[in-house]
Amino acid sequence: MSDSDSNQLPEWQPSQPRRRSSLPGTGDLSRRLMDDMDPEVLEFLKTTVNSFIKWDLVIFFFENPHTTDTLDNIARYIGRDAVVIKTDLEDLVKAGVLEQHASGTLTVYSLTKDARIREKIKHFVSASDDRQFRVKAIYHLIRGTR
Amino acid sequence: MERVKTGITGLDEMLGGGFLSQSANLVEGAPGTGKSTLGMQFIYGGITQFDQPGLILTFEEFAQQYYEDAANFGWDFRALEQANKLRVIMTSPEVSYSDLGGVDGRIQAMIKEIGAQRILVDSLSHFDRLSDDPVARRGILYGFINSLKREGLTSLLTRESSALIGELESPEEDVAFVADSYLMLRYVEIESAIRKALVVLKLRGSDHAKDIRQYEITRNGIEVQSRFEGREGIMSGSPRRMADSFVEAFVRR
């Protein structure tokens, strides 16, 4: 390579957004971390349990499967503020993980009776008992929050 | 009258055969006296000895805690849930009151789903937060207890007592009044050791044992033992030998 060639640097284009995969090794690391995850669990993590609050809620309802209570009380049970969990709780209702009912003037939440979704939850919770899985899943959730 | 046996050694005998069917039975005691254990044993015994499915309504402890506590006594609550004989429901007084007071409630559905005949409500003390007004609170409790009876359930309702030992507080009249039976669990100090005492204060429409019995929480659950012999003032928490009180009453005059 001649000196004149080395001086011809590619034109800098600041308006062009930088792709994440262009960060050294990030794309590969992410792919490597997720590649050996069970596809069904990975899908559940990506589409349904895609926040730490949803993770807390899913674990809570799995461990206490017949819970029937209000937003405020459920927030207390998982040690968080009702305002903070409201959106995530409603997202889990939309995803079919939880059911919402009216009880008099109260709105109460409980775990779905759908056996297929309960099986997915069981599969997810069982996978999250493994430390390696948790590390990968946390990495995925942190990336998702960026 | 039809009796619902608790399955607890010694207690059924004190109750003249067991609780009355579809009655509300209050168990009051300080923390650690074994109210929840007695309640769990009532539910477990109902399922395993008398084929009567049961429900546990918990307002504070997590359902998971019940599974673990029960497992310590060798009672597999998860297996009983899978067999549709038991439901441990974590909820709140406001939700359970509203659910059972209305129609097509989630808790009502679970009662029907497993054909529940017994229920443990742990604990009734949490209803206190629903109203500061004692008249309103008594109305709420009356309605709640009647909804359990309407569903055909024989209930065991726990209530916390803040007095660990010593002078008894005045009984919580609002609950004691509406309950069909009233059992009290107490700590008793005898010769520098803490023991536990149980007494049946009330059993509506039926005779019952009037004596105060010792009990222990063993690895099999609660076992009611013999009465406290030769002592008086048991429920004060610091009983005296009867001979001492005789001397105090007559000789020292």
CSV table of C-alpha atoms in Angstrom, one decimal:
chain,number,residue,atom,x,y,z
A,1,MET,CA,0.0,0.0,0.0
A,2,SER,CA,1.4,3.4,-1.0
A,3,ASP,CA,1.4,6.4,1.2
A,4,SER,CA,-1.1,8.1,-1.0
A,5,ASP,CA,-3.5,5.1,-0.7
A,6,SER,CA,-3.3,5.2,3.1
A,7,ASN,CA,-4.2,8.8,3.2
A,8,GLN,CA,-7.5,8.1,1.3
A,9,LEU,CA,-9.7,7.4,4.4
A,10,PRO,CA,-13.4,6.6,3.8
A,11,GLU,CA,-15.6,9.6,4.0
A,12,TRP,CA,-17.0,10.1,7.5
A,13,GLN,CA,-20.8,10.1,7.4
A,14,PRO,CA,-22.1,11.2,10.8
A,15,SER,CA,-25.7,11.3,9.6
A,16,GLN,CA,-25.6,7.6,9.1
A,17,PRO,CA,-26.8,5.8,12.3
A,18,ARG,CA,-24.3,3.4,13.8
A,19,ARG,CA,-25.5,-0.1,13.8
A,20,ARG,CA,-25.1,-2.0,17.0
A,21,SER,CA,-23.5,-5.0,15.3
A,22,SER,CA,-20.7,-2.7,14.2
A,23,LEU,CA,-19.6,-2.5,17.9
A,24,PRO,CA,-16.6,-4.8,18.2
A,25,GLY,CA,-17.9,-8.3,19.1
A,26,THR,CA,-21.3,-7.2,20.5
A,27,GLY,CA,-23.4,-8.8,17.8
A,28,ASP,CA,-21.4,-12.0,18.0
A,29,LEU,CA,-21.6,-12.1,21.8
A,30,SER,CA,-25.3,-11.5,21.8
A,31,ARG,CA,-25.9,-14.2,19.2
A,32,ARG,CA,-23.5,-16.6,21.0
A,33,LEU,CA,-25.3,-16.0,24.3
A,34,MET,CA,-28.8,-16.6,22.8
A,35,ASP,CA,-27.9,-19.3,20.3
A,36,ASP,CA,-27.9,-22.2,22.8
A,37,MET,CA,-31.1,-21.1,24.6
A,38,ASP,CA,-34.2,-23.2,24.2
A,39,PRO,CA,-36.0,-21.4,21.3
A,40,GLU,CA,-39.3,-21.6,23.0
A,41,VAL,CA,-37.9,-20.1,26.2
A,42,LEU,CA,-36.1,-17.4,24.2
A,43,GLU,CA,-39.3,-16.5,22.4
A,44,PHE,CA,-41.1,-16.3,25.7
A,45,LEU,CA,-38.4,-14.0,27.1
A,46,LYS,CA,-38.3,-11.8,24.0
A,47,THR,CA,-42.1,-11.4,23.5
A,48,THR,CA,-43.6,-11.8,27.0
A,49,VAL,CA,-41.2,-11.6,29.9
A,50,ASN,CA,-39.3,-8.7,28.4
A,51,SER,CA,-38.8,-6.6,31.5
A,52,PHE,CA,-37.5,-7.3,35.1
A,53,ILE,CA,-40.9,-6.4,36.5
A,54,LYS,CA,-42.7,-8.9,34.3
A,55,TRP,CA,-40.1,-11.5,35.3
A,56,ASP,CA,-40.9,-10.8,39.0
A,57,LEU,CA,-44.6,-11.0,38.3
A,58,VAL,CA,-44.3,-14.3,36.4
A,59,ILE,CA,-42.2,-15.9,39.1
A,60,PHE,CA,-44.6,-14.6,41.8
A,61,PHE,CA,-47.7,-16.0,40.1
A,62,PHE,CA,-45.9,-19.3,39.3
A,63,GLU,CA,-45.0,-19.7,43.0
A,64,ASN,CA,-48.4,-18.6,44.2
A,65,PRO,CA,-50.7,-19.8,41.4
A,66,HIS,CA,-54.1,-19.2,43.0
A,67,THR,CA,-53.4,-15.6,43.9
A,68,THR,CA,-56.4,-13.3,43.2
A,69,ASP,CA,-55.8,-9.7,44.1
A,70,THR,CA,-55.7,-6.1,43.1
A,71,LEU,CA,-52.9,-4.1,41.5
A,72,ASP,CA,-52.0,-2.4,44.8
A,73,ASN,CA,-51.8,-5.7,46.7
A,74,ILE,CA,-49.8,-7.5,44.0
A,75,ALA,CA,-47.4,-4.6,43.9
A,76,ARG,CA,-46.9,-5.0,47.7
A,77,TYR,CA,-46.4,-8.7,47.3
A,78,ILE,CA,-43.5,-8.3,44.9
A,79,GLY,CA,-42.2,-5.3,46.9
A,80,ARG,CA,-42.7,-2.7,44.2
A,81,ASP,CA,-44.8,0.4,43.7
A,82,ALA,CA,-48.3,0.0,42.0
A,83,VAL,CA,-47.6,2.8,39.6
A,84,VAL,CA,-44.4,1.2,38.5
A,85,ILE,CA,-45.9,-2.3,37.8
A,86,LYS,CA,-49.2,-1.2,36.3
A,87,THR,CA,-48.1,-1.2,32.6
A,88,ASP,CA,-46.2,-4.5,32.9
A,89,LEU,CA,-49.2,-6.1,34.7
A,90,GLU,CA,-51.5,-5.0,31.9
A,91,ASP,CA,-49.0,-6.2,29.3
A,92,LEU,CA,-49.1,-9.7,30.9
A,93,VAL,CA,-52.9,-9.6,30.7
A,94,LYS,CA,-52.7,-8.8,27.0
A,95,ALA,CA,-50.1,-11.6,26.5
A,96,GLY,CA,-52.6,-14.0,28.1
A,97,VAL,CA,-50.3,-14.8,31.1
A,98,LEU,CA,-52.7,-13.2,33.5
A,99,GLU,CA,-56.4,-12.7,33.6
A,100,GLN,CA,-58.3,-9.6,34.7
A,101,HIS,CA,-61.7,-9.8,36.4
A,102,ALA,CA,-64.1,-7.3,37.9
A,103,SER,CA,-65.1,-8.2,41.5
A,104,GLY,CA,-67.6,-5.7,42.6
A,105,THR,CA,-65.9,-2.3,42.3
A,106,LEU,CA,-62.5,-3.9,42.3
A,107,THR,CA,-60.3,-5.1,39.4
A,108,VAL,CA,-58.4,-8.3,40.3
A,109,TYR,CA,-55.7,-10.2,38.6
A,110,SER,CA,-55.0,-13.9,38.6
A,111,LEU,CA,-52.9,-16.4,36.6
A,112,THR,CA,-54.3,-17.7,33.4
A,113,LYS,CA,-56.1,-21.1,33.3
A,114,ASP,CA,-54.8,-21.8,29.8
A,115,ALA,CA,-52.7,-25.0,30.2
A,116,ARG,CA,-50.5,-24.2,27.2
A,117,ILE,CA,-49.4,-20.8,28.6
A,118,ARG,CA,-49.0,-22.3,32.1
A,119,GLU,CA,-46.7,-24.9,30.6
A,120,LYS,CA,-44.6,-22.1,28.9
A,121,ILE,CA,-44.4,-20.3,32.3
A,122,LYS,CA,-43.3,-23.5,34.0
A,123,HIS,CA,-40.7,-24.1,31.3
A,124,PHE,CA,-39.4,-20.5,31.7
A,125,VAL,CA,-39.3,-20.7,35.5
A,126,SER,CA,-37.5,-24.0,35.3
A,127,ALA,CA,-35.0,-22.6,32.9
A,128,SER,CA,-34.4,-19.6,35.1
A,129,ASP,CA,-33.3,-21.8,37.9
A,130,ASP,CA,-30.1,-22.2,36.0
A,131,ARG,CA,-27.5,-19.5,36.7
A,132,GLN,CA,-26.2,-19.5,33.1
A,133,PHE,CA,-29.7,-18.9,31.8
A,134,ARG,CA,-30.3,-16.1,34.2
A,135,VAL,CA,-27.1,-14.3,33.1
A,136,LYS,CA,-28.0,-14.6,29.5
A,137,ALA,CA,-31.6,-13.5,30.1
A,138,ILE,CA,-30.5,-10.5,32.2
A,139,TYR,CA,-28.1,-9.5,29.4
A,140,HIS,CA,-31.0,-9.8,26.9
A,141,LEU,CA,-33.3,-7.7,29.1
A,142,ILE,CA,-30.6,-5.0,29.7
A,143,ARG,CA,-30.0,-4.8,26.0
A,144,GLY,CA,-33.7,-4.4,25.5
A,145,THR,CA,-33.9,-1.5,27.8
A,146,ARG,CA,-31.2,0.5,25.9
B,1,MET,CA,-75.8,-32.4,65.3
B,2,GLU,CA,-73.4,-33.3,62.6
B,3,ARG,CA,-69.8,-32.9,63.6
B,4,VAL,CA,-66.8,-31.9,61.5
B,5,LYS,CA,-63.7,-33.6,63.1
B,6,THR,CA,-60.5,-31.6,63.1
B,7,GLY,CA,-58.4,-34.8,63.1
B,8,ILE,CA,-56.3,-33.3,65.9
B,9,THR,CA,-55.6,-35.6,68.7
B,10,GLY,CA,-57.3,-34.4,71.9
B,11,LEU,CA,-59.0,-31.4,70.3
B,12,ASP,CA,-62.0,-33.3,68.9
B,13,GLU,CA,-62.6,-34.7,72.3
B,14,MET,CA,-62.5,-31.2,73.9
B,15,LEU,CA,-65.1,-30.1,71.2
B,16,GLY,CA,-67.4,-33.0,72.0
B,17,GLY,CA,-66.7,-34.6,68.7
B,18,GLY,CA,-65.6,-31.8,66.5
B,19,PHE,CA,-66.8,-28.4,65.1
B,20,LEU,CA,-70.4,-28.1,64.1
B,21,SER,CA,-71.0,-28.5,60.4
B,22,GLN,CA,-70.9,-25.3,58.4
B,23,SER,CA,-69.9,-23.3,61.5
B,24,ALA,CA,-67.4,-20.4,61.9
B,25,ASN,CA,-64.7,-21.2,64.4
B,26,LEU,CA,-62.4,-18.6,65.8
B,27,VAL,CA,-58.8,-19.5,67.0
B,28,GLU,CA,-57.1,-16.6,68.7
B,29,GLY,CA,-53.5,-16.6,69.9
B,30,ALA,CA,-50.2,-14.7,70.0
B,31,PRO,CA,-47.6,-15.1,67.3
B,32,GLY,CA,-46.0,-18.6,67.3
B,33,THR,CA,-48.7,-20.3,69.3
B,34,GLY,CA,-49.6,-22.4,66.3
B,35,LYS,CA,-52.8,-20.9,64.9
B,36,SER,CA,-51.8,-21.4,61.3
B,37,THR,CA,-50.5,-24.9,62.0
B,38,LEU,CA,-53.8,-25.8,63.7
B,39,GLY,CA,-55.6,-24.4,60.7
B,40,MET,CA,-53.4,-26.3,58.2
B,41,GLN,CA,-53.9,-29.5,60.1
B,42,PHE,CA,-57.7,-29.0,60.1
B,43,ILE,CA,-57.5,-28.6,56.3
B,44,TYR,CA,-55.0,-31.5,55.8
B,45,GLY,CA,-56.9,-33.8,58.1
B,46,GLY,CA,-60.1,-33.0,56.4
B,47,ILE,CA,-58.7,-34.0,53.0
B,48,THR,CA,-56.7,-37.0,54.0
B,49,GLN,CA,-58.9,-38.5,56.8
B,50,PHE,CA,-62.4,-37.4,55.9
B,51,ASP,CA,-62.2,-36.8,52.1
B,52,GLN,CA,-63.4,-33.2,52.6
B,53,PRO,CA,-61.5,-30.9,50.2
B,54,GLY,CA,-60.4,-27.6,51.6
B,55,LEU,CA,-59.4,-24.0,50.8
B,56,ILE,CA,-56.9,-21.8,52.5
B,57,LEU,CA,-57.3,-18.0,52.2
B,58,THR,CA,-54.1,-16.3,53.2
B,59,PHE,CA,-53.9,-12.5,53.6
B,60,GLU,CA,-50.3,-12.2,54.5
B,61,GLU,CA,-48.1,-15.3,54.2
B,62,PHE,CA,-47.4,-16.3,50.6
B,63,ALA,CA,-49.0,-19.5,49.4
B,64,GLN,CA,-45.4,-20.8,48.8
B,65,GLN,CA,-44.7,-20.4,52.5
B,66,TYR,CA,-47.7,-22.7,53.3
B,67,TYR,CA,-46.4,-25.3,50.9
B,68,GLU,CA,-43.0,-25.2,52.7
B,69,ASP,CA,-44.4,-25.1,56.2
B,70,ALA,CA,-46.8,-28.0,55.4
B,71,ALA,CA,-43.9,-30.0,53.9
B,72,ASN,CA,-42.1,-29.7,57.3
B,73,PHE,CA,-44.9,-31.7,58.8
B,74,GLY,CA,-44.9,-34.2,55.9
B,75,TRP,CA,-48.0,-32.7,54.3
B,76,ASP,CA,-47.7,-32.4,50.6
B,77,PHE,CA,-49.9,-29.4,49.8
B,78,ARG,CA,-48.7,-29.2,46.2
B,79,ALA,CA,-49.8,-32.8,45.5
B,80,LEU,CA,-53.2,-32.1,47.1
B,81,GLU,CA,-53.6,-29.1,44.8
B,82,GLN,CA,-52.8,-31.2,41.8
B,83,ALA,CA,-55.3,-33.7,42.9
B,84,ASN,CA,-57.9,-30.9,43.1
B,85,LYS,CA,-58.4,-31.4,46.8
B,86,LEU,CA,-56.9,-28.1,48.0
B,87,ARG,CA,-56.4,-24.5,46.9
B,88,VAL,CA,-54.1,-22.1,48.7
B,89,ILE,CA,-55.3,-18.6,47.7
B,90,MET,CA,-53.3,-15.5,48.3
B,91,THR,CA,-55.7,-12.6,48.4
B,92,SER,CA,-56.9,-9.7,50.6
B,93,PRO,CA,-59.9,-9.1,52.9
B,94,GLU,CA,-61.4,-6.6,50.4
B,95,VAL,CA,-61.1,-9.0,47.5
B,96,SER,CA,-62.4,-12.0,49.3
B,97,TYR,CA,-65.3,-10.0,50.8
B,98,SER,CA,-66.2,-8.6,47.5
B,99,ASP,CA,-65.8,-12.0,45.7
B,100,LEU,CA,-67.9,-14.0,48.1
B,101,GLY,CA,-70.5,-11.3,48.4
B,102,GLY,CA,-71.1,-11.1,44.7
B,103,VAL,CA,-71.9,-13.7,42.0
B,104,ASP,CA,-69.5,-15.7,39.8
B,105,GLY,CA,-66.5,-14.7,41.9
B,106,ARG,CA,-63.1,-16.3,41.3
B,107,ILE,CA,-63.0,-17.7,44.9
B,108,GLN,CA,-66.5,-19.0,44.6
B,109,ALA,CA,-65.5,-20.8,41.4
B,110,MET,CA,-62.6,-22.5,43.2
B,111,ILE,CA,-64.9,-23.6,46.0
B,112,LYS,CA,-67.2,-25.3,43.5
B,113,GLU,CA,-64.3,-26.6,41.4
B,114,ILE,CA,-62.9,-28.8,44.1
B,115,GLY,CA,-66.1,-29.2,46.1
B,116,ALA,CA,-64.5,-27.5,49.2
B,117,GLN,CA,-66.1,-28.3,52.5
B,118,ARG,CA,-63.6,-26.6,54.8
B,119,ILE,CA,-61.8,-23.3,54.8
B,120,LEU,CA,-59.0,-21.7,56.7
B,121,VAL,CA,-59.0,-17.9,56.8
B,122,ASP,CA,-55.6,-16.7,58.0
B,123,SER,CA,-56.1,-14.2,59.5
B,124,LEU,CA,-59.2,-12.3,60.3
B,125,SER,CA,-57.1,-9.6,61.9
B,126,HIS,CA,-56.6,-8.1,58.4
B,127,PHE,CA,-60.2,-7.2,58.2
B,128,ASP,CA,-59.5,-4.4,60.7
B,129,ARG,CA,-58.1,-2.3,57.9
B,130,LEU,CA,-61.4,-2.3,56.0
B,131,SER,CA,-63.1,0.1,58.5
B,132,ASP,CA,-62.2,2.0,61.6
B,133,ASP,CA,-65.8,2.0,62.6
B,134,PRO,CA,-66.5,-1.1,64.9
B,135,VAL,CA,-70.1,-1.3,63.9
B,136,ALA,CA,-69.3,-1.3,60.2
B,137,ARG,CA,-66.5,-3.8,60.8
B,138,ARG,CA,-68.8,-6.1,62.6
B,139,GLY,CA,-71.2,-5.9,59.7
B,140,ILE,CA,-68.5,-6.8,57.2
B,141,LEU,CA,-67.3,-9.8,59.3
B,142,TYR,CA,-70.9,-10.9,59.8
B,143,GLY,CA,-71.5,-10.8,56.0
B,144,PHE,CA,-68.2,-12.5,55.3
B,145,ILE,CA,-68.8,-15.4,57.7
B,146,ASN,CA,-72.3,-15.9,56.4
B,147,SER,CA,-71.0,-16.1,52.9
B,148,LEU,CA,-68.7,-18.9,54.0
B,149,LYS,CA,-71.7,-20.7,55.6
B,150,ARG,CA,-73.8,-20.1,52.4
B,151,GLU,CA,-71.1,-21.9,50.4
B,152,GLY,CA,-71.5,-24.9,52.8
B,153,LEU,CA,-68.0,-24.4,54.4
B,154,THR,CA,-66.9,-25.2,57.9
B,155,SER,CA,-64.4,-22.4,58.6
B,156,LEU,CA,-61.5,-22.0,60.9
B,157,LEU,CA,-60.7,-18.3,61.3
B,158,THR,CA,-57.5,-17.3,63.0
B,159,ARG,CA,-57.0,-14.0,64.9
B,160,GLU,CA,-53.9,-12.5,66.3
B,161,SER,CA,-53.5,-11.6,69.9
B,162,SER,CA,-50.8,-9.1,70.8
B,163,ALA,CA,-50.4,-10.3,74.4
B,164,LEU,CA,-47.6,-12.8,74.4
B,165,ILE,CA,-47.9,-13.7,78.0
B,166,GLY,CA,-49.5,-12.2,81.1
B,167,GLU,CA,-52.8,-10.4,81.4
B,168,LEU,CA,-55.4,-11.3,78.8
B,169,GLU,CA,-56.7,-8.6,76.6
B,170,SER,CA,-60.4,-8.1,76.4
B,171,PRO,CA,-61.6,-10.5,73.7
B,172,GLU,CA,-62.3,-9.0,70.3
B,173,GLU,CA,-66.0,-9.0,70.8
B,174,ASP,CA,-66.9,-8.2,67.2
B,175,VAL,CA,-65.5,-11.5,66.0
B,176,ALA,CA,-66.1,-13.6,69.0
B,177,PHE,CA,-69.8,-12.6,68.9
B,178,VAL,CA,-70.4,-13.8,65.4
B,179,ALA,CA,-68.2,-16.9,65.6
B,180,ASP,CA,-69.9,-20.2,66.6
B,181,SER,CA,-66.9,-21.4,68.6
B,182,TYR,CA,-64.0,-19.6,70.2
B,183,LEU,CA,-60.6,-21.3,71.0
B,184,MET,CA,-57.8,-19.5,72.7
B,185,LEU,CA,-54.1,-20.5,72.5
B,186,ARG,CA,-51.8,-19.1,75.2
B,187,TYR,CA,-48.2,-19.1,76.3
B,188,VAL,CA,-47.8,-20.2,79.9
B,189,GLU,CA,-44.7,-19.8,82.1
B,190,ILE,CA,-44.2,-22.7,84.4
B,191,GLU,CA,-41.0,-23.2,86.4
B,192,SER,CA,-38.9,-21.0,84.0
B,193,ALA,CA,-40.2,-22.8,80.9
B,194,ILE,CA,-42.7,-21.6,78.3
B,195,ARG,CA,-45.5,-24.1,77.6
B,196,LYS,CA,-48.6,-23.7,75.5
B,197,ALA,CA,-52.2,-23.9,76.7
B,198,LEU,CA,-55.5,-24.3,74.8
B,199,VAL,CA,-59.0,-23.6,76.0
B,200,VAL,CA,-62.4,-23.8,74.4
B,201,LEU,CA,-64.2,-20.6,75.6
B,202,LYS,CA,-67.3,-21.1,73.6
B,203,LEU,CA,-69.1,-23.7,71.4
B,204,ARG,CA,-72.5,-22.5,70.4
B,205,GLY,CA,-75.4,-24.9,71.1
B,206,SER,CA,-73.2,-27.7,72.4
B,207,ASP,CA,-71.3,-28.8,75.5
B,208,HIS,CA,-67.5,-28.8,75.5
B,209,ALA,CA,-64.5,-29.3,77.7
B,210,LYS,CA,-64.0,-26.5,80.2
B,211,ASP,CA,-60.5,-27.4,81.3
B,212,ILE,CA,-57.3,-25.9,80.0
B,213,ARG,CA,-55.1,-28.3,78.1
B,214,GLN,CA,-51.4,-28.4,77.3
B,215,TYR,CA,-50.5,-28.8,73.7
B,216,GLU,CA,-47.3,-29.2,71.7
B,217,ILE,CA,-46.3,-28.6,68.1
B,218,THR,CA,-44.6,-31.8,67.2
B,219,ARG,CA,-43.2,-33.0,63.8
B,220,ASN,CA,-46.7,-34.4,63.1
B,221,GLY,CA,-48.5,-31.2,63.9
B,222,ILE,CA,-50.4,-30.1,67.0
B,223,GLU,CA,-51.0,-32.7,69.8
B,224,VAL,CA,-53.3,-31.7,72.6
B,225,GLN,CA,-52.2,-33.3,75.8
B,226,SER,CA,-53.4,-33.5,79.4
B,227,ARG,CA,-54.9,-30.7,81.5
B,228,PHE,CA,-52.6,-28.7,83.8
B,229,GLU,CA,-52.9,-30.5,87.1
B,230,GLY,CA,-52.4,-28.8,90.4
B,231,ARG,CA,-52.2,-25.3,89.1
B,232,GLU,CA,-54.5,-22.3,88.8
B,233,GLY,CA,-54.3,-19.0,87.0
B,234,ILE,CA,-53.2,-20.7,83.8
B,235,MET,CA,-54.7,-18.2,81.5
B,236,SER,CA,-52.9,-15.4,83.3
B,237,GLY,CA,-49.7,-16.8,81.8
B,238,SER,CA,-48.1,-17.3,85.2
B,239,PRO,CA,-49.9,-20.0,87.0
B,240,ARG,CA,-49.4,-20.8,90.7
B,241,ARG,CA,-49.5,-24.1,92.5
B,242,MET,CA,-52.9,-24.6,94.0
B,243,ALA,CA,-51.2,-25.2,97.4
B,244,ASP,CA,-49.6,-21.8,97.2
B,245,SER,CA,-52.8,-20.1,96.5
B,246,PHE,CA,-54.5,-22.0,99.4
B,247,VAL,CA,-51.8,-20.8,101.7
B,248,GLU,CA,-52.1,-17.3,100.4
B,249,ALA,CA,-55.9,-17.3,100.8
B,250,PHE,CA,-56.1,-18.9,104.3
B,251,VAL,CA,-52.9,-19.4,106.2
B,252,ARG,CA,-51.4,-15.9,105.7
B,253,ARG,CA,-54.5,-14.1,106.8
